[in-house]
Coordinates of C-alpha atoms in Angstrom, one line a residue:
X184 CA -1.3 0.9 21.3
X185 CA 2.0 0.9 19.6
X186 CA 2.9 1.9 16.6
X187 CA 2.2 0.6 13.7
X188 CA 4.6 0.2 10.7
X189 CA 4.1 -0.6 6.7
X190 CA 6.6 -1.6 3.8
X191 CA 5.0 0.1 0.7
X192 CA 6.2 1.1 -2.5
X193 CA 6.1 4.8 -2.7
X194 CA 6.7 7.0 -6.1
X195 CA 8.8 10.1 -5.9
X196 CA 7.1 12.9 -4.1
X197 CA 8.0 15.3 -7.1
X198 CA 6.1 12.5 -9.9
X199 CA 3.0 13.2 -11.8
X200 CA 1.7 9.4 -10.2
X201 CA 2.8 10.9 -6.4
X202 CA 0.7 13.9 -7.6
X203 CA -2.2 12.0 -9.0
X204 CA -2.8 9.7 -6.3
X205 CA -2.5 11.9 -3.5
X206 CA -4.9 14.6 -4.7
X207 CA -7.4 11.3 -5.8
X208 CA -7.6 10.4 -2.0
X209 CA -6.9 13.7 -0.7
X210 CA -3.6 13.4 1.8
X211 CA -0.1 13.5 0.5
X212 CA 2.0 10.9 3.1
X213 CA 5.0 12.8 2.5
X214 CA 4.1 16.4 3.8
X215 CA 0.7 16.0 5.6
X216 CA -0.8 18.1 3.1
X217 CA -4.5 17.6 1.8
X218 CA -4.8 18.5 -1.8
X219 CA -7.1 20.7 -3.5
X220 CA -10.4 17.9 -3.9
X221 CA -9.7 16.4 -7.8
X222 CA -12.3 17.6 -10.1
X223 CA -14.0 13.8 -10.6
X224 CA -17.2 14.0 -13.3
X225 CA -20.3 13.0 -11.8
X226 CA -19.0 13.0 -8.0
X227 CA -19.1 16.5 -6.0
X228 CA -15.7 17.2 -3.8
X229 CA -17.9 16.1 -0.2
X230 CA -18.9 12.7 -2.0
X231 CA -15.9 12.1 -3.1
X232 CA -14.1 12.8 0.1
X233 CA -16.6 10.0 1.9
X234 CA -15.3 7.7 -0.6
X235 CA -11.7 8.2 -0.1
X236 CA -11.7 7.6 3.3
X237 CA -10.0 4.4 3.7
X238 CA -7.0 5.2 1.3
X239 CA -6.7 8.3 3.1
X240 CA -5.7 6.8 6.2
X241 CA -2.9 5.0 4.2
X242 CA -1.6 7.6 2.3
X243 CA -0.9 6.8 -1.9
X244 CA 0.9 4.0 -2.0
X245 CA 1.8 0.2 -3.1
X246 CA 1.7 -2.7 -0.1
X247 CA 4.9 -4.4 0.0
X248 CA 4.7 -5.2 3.4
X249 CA 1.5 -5.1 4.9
X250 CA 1.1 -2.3 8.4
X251 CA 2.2 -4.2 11.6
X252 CA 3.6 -3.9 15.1
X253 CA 7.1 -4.3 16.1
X254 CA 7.6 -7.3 18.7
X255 CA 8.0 -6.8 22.2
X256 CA 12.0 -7.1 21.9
X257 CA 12.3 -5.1 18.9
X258 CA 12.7 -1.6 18.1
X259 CA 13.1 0.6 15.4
X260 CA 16.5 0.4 14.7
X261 CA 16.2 -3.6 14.4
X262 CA 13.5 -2.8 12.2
X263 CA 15.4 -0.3 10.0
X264 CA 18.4 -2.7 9.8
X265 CA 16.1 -4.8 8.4
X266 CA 15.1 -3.3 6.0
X267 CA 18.3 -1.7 5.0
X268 CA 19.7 -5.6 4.6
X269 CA 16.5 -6.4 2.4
X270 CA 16.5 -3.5 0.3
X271 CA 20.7 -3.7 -0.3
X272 CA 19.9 -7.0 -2.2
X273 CA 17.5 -5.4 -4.8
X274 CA 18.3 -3.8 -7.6
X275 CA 16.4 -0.5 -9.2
X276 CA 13.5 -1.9 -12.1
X277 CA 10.9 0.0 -14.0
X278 CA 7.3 -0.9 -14.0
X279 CA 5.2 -0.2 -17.3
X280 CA 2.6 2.4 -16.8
X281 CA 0.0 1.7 -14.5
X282 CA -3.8 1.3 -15.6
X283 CA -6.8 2.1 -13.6
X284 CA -8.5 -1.1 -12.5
X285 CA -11.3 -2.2 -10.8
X286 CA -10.2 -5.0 -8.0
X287 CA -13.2 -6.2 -5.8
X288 CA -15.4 -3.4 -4.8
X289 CA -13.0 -0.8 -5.1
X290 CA -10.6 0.9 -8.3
X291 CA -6.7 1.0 -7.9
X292 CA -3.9 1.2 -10.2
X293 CA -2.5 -2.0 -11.7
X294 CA 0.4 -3.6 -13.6
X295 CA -0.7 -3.8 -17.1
X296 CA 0.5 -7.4 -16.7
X297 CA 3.3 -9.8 -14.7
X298 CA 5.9 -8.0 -13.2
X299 CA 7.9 -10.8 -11.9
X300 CA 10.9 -8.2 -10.4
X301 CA 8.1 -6.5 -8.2
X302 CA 6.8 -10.1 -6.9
X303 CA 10.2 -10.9 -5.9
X304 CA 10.6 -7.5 -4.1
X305 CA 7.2 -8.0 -2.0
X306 CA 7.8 -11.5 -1.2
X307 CA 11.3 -10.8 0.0
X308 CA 9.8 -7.7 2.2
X309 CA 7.1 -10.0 3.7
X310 CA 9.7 -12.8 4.6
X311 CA 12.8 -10.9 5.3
X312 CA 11.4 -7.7 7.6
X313 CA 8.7 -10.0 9.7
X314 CA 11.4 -10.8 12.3
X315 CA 10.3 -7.6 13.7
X316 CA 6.7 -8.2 13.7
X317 CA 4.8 -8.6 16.6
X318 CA 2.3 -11.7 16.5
X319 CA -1.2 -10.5 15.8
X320 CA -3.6 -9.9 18.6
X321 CA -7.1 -11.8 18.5
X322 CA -8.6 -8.4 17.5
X323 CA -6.5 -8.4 14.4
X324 CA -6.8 -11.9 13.7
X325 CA -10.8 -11.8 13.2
X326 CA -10.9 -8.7 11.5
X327 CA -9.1 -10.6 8.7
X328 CA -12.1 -12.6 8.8
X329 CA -10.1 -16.3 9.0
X330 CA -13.0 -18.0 8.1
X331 CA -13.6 -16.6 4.9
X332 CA -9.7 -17.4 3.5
X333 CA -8.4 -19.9 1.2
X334 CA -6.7 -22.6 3.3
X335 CA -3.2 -21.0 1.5
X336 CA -4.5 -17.4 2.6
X337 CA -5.3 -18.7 5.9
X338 CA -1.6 -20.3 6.4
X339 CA 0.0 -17.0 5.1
X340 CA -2.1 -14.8 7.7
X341 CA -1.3 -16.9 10.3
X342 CA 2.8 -17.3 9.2
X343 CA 3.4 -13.9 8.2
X344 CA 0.2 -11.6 9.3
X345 CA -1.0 -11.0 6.2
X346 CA -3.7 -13.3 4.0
X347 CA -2.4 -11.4 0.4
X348 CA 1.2 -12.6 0.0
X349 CA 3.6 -14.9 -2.0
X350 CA 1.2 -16.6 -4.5
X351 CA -1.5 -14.5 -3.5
X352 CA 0.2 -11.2 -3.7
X353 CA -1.7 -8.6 -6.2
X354 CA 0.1 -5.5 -7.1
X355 CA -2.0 -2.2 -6.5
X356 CA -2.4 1.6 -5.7
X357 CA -5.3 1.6 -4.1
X358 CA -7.5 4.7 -5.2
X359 CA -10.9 4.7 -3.7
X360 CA -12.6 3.1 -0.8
X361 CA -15.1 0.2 -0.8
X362 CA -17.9 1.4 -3.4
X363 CA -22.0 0.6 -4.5
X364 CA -22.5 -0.9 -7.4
X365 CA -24.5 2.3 -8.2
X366 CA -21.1 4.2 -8.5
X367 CA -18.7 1.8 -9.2
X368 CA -18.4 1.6 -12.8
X369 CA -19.1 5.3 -12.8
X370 CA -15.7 6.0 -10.8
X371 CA -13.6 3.4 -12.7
X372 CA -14.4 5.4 -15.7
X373 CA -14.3 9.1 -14.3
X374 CA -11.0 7.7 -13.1
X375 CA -9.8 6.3 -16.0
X376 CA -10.5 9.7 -18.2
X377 CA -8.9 11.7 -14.7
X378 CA -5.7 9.0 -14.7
X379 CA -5.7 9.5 -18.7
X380 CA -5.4 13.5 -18.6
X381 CA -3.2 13.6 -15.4
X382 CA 0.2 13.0 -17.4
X383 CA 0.7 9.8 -15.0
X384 CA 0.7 7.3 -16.9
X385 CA 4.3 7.0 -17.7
X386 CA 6.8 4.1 -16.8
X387 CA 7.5 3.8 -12.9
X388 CA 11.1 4.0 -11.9
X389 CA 11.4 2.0 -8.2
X390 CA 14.5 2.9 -6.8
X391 CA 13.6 2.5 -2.9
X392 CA 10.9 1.4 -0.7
X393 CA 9.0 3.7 2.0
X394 CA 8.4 3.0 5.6
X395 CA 5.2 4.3 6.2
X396 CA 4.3 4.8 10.0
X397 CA 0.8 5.3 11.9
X398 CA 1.6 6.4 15.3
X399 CA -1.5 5.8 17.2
X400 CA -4.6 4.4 16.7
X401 CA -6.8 5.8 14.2
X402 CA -4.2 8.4 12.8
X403 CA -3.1 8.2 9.4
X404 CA 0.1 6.9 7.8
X405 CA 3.0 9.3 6.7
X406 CA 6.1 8.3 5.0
X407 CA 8.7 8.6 7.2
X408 CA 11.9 8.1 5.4
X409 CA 12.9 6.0 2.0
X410 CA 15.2 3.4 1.8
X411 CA 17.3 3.1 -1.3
X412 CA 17.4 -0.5 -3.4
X413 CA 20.8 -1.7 -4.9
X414 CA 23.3 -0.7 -2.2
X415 CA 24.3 -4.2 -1.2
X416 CA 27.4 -5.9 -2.8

């Protein structure tokens, strides 16, 4: 199996949010580190660990670009000269401070509200770097679960690889895994009061997006390298 790549928004490593979210799901993408388990209330450090498990394999971050495969007559550099063209045409924005939200069955951080800039920026990402993608595989088509799509969400997964994008596109920072009802509201609120008393809730400056690369099956995602926004004409 090839590698697999991702376009996702990344803070800066040295940011009370980088801080925050990577000790929440307990891997930091930039170094390979795992952080000290978070003091959660009501859920011991081997709990919380199970419940992390998915965002872990991520790393802390924001989708832009959802992970995929490069096509059989692309490599990396096409990839990377992708993205460099993409990213030249955007310009540095601040997001307001993120809030902790509930979104399905599991809690991420949120946009307080519209953030029209950021839209722009992940539909430009999905439309502009999937000349590099590689179509999916059956495998990967069913475990999006087709049947269970919107007719839009179903034209986006099978146009771009991806159900969530364009109209559908939902801004988050994912921060546990799929969770019971028993300890879902007790999460978003032990998160909230964690989130609250971290010191990262404080405007997001987005100067650059973050390839993110899983290379083989199974492994998890590390942030390979950063590529600035704003250096096109």
């Amino acid at each position: 199996m090839a590698h697999r790549y991702a376009v996702y928004l990344a803070p800066a490593t040295e940011s009370p949010l980088w801080r925050f979210g990577s000790a929440i799901i307990g891997y930091d993408a930039a170094t390979g580190a795992e952080p000290p388990a978070p003091d959660i209330a009501g859920f011991d450090p081997e709990n919380w660990h199970t419940l992390t498990a998915e965002p872990r394999r991520y790393g802390f971050h924001g989708t832009l670009k959802a992970p995929f495969r490069l096509a059989d007559d692309k490599t990396e550099a096409d990839l990377d000269a992708l993205l460099h063209a993409f990213a030249a045409e955007h310009h540095p924005f601040e997001l307001p401070p993120l809030v902790v939200r509930a979104i399905g069955t599991f809690v991420a951080l949120v946009p307080p509200g519209p953030v029209p800039t950021l839209d722009d920026l992940a539909r430009c990402a999905v439309v502009e770097v999937d000349p590099a993608r590689a179509p999916l595989t059956p495998e990967e088509l069913a475990r999006r679960r087709p049947d269970q799509l919107s007719a839009r969400q179903r034209a986006h997964l099978d146009r771009y690889g991806y159900p969530y994008v364009c109209e559908d596109f939902r801004f988050h920072m994912t921060l546990t895994g799929p969770l019971e009802d028993a300890a879902h509201t007790h999460a978003l609120n032990a998160l909230t009061e964690a989130y609250a008393a971290s010191g990262a809730s404080v405007p997001l400056r987005v100067s650059d997006v973050g390839l993110y690369v899983q290379d083989r099956p199974g492994a998890r995602f590390r942030l390979a390298r950063r590529i600035p926004l704003g250096t096109g004409a």
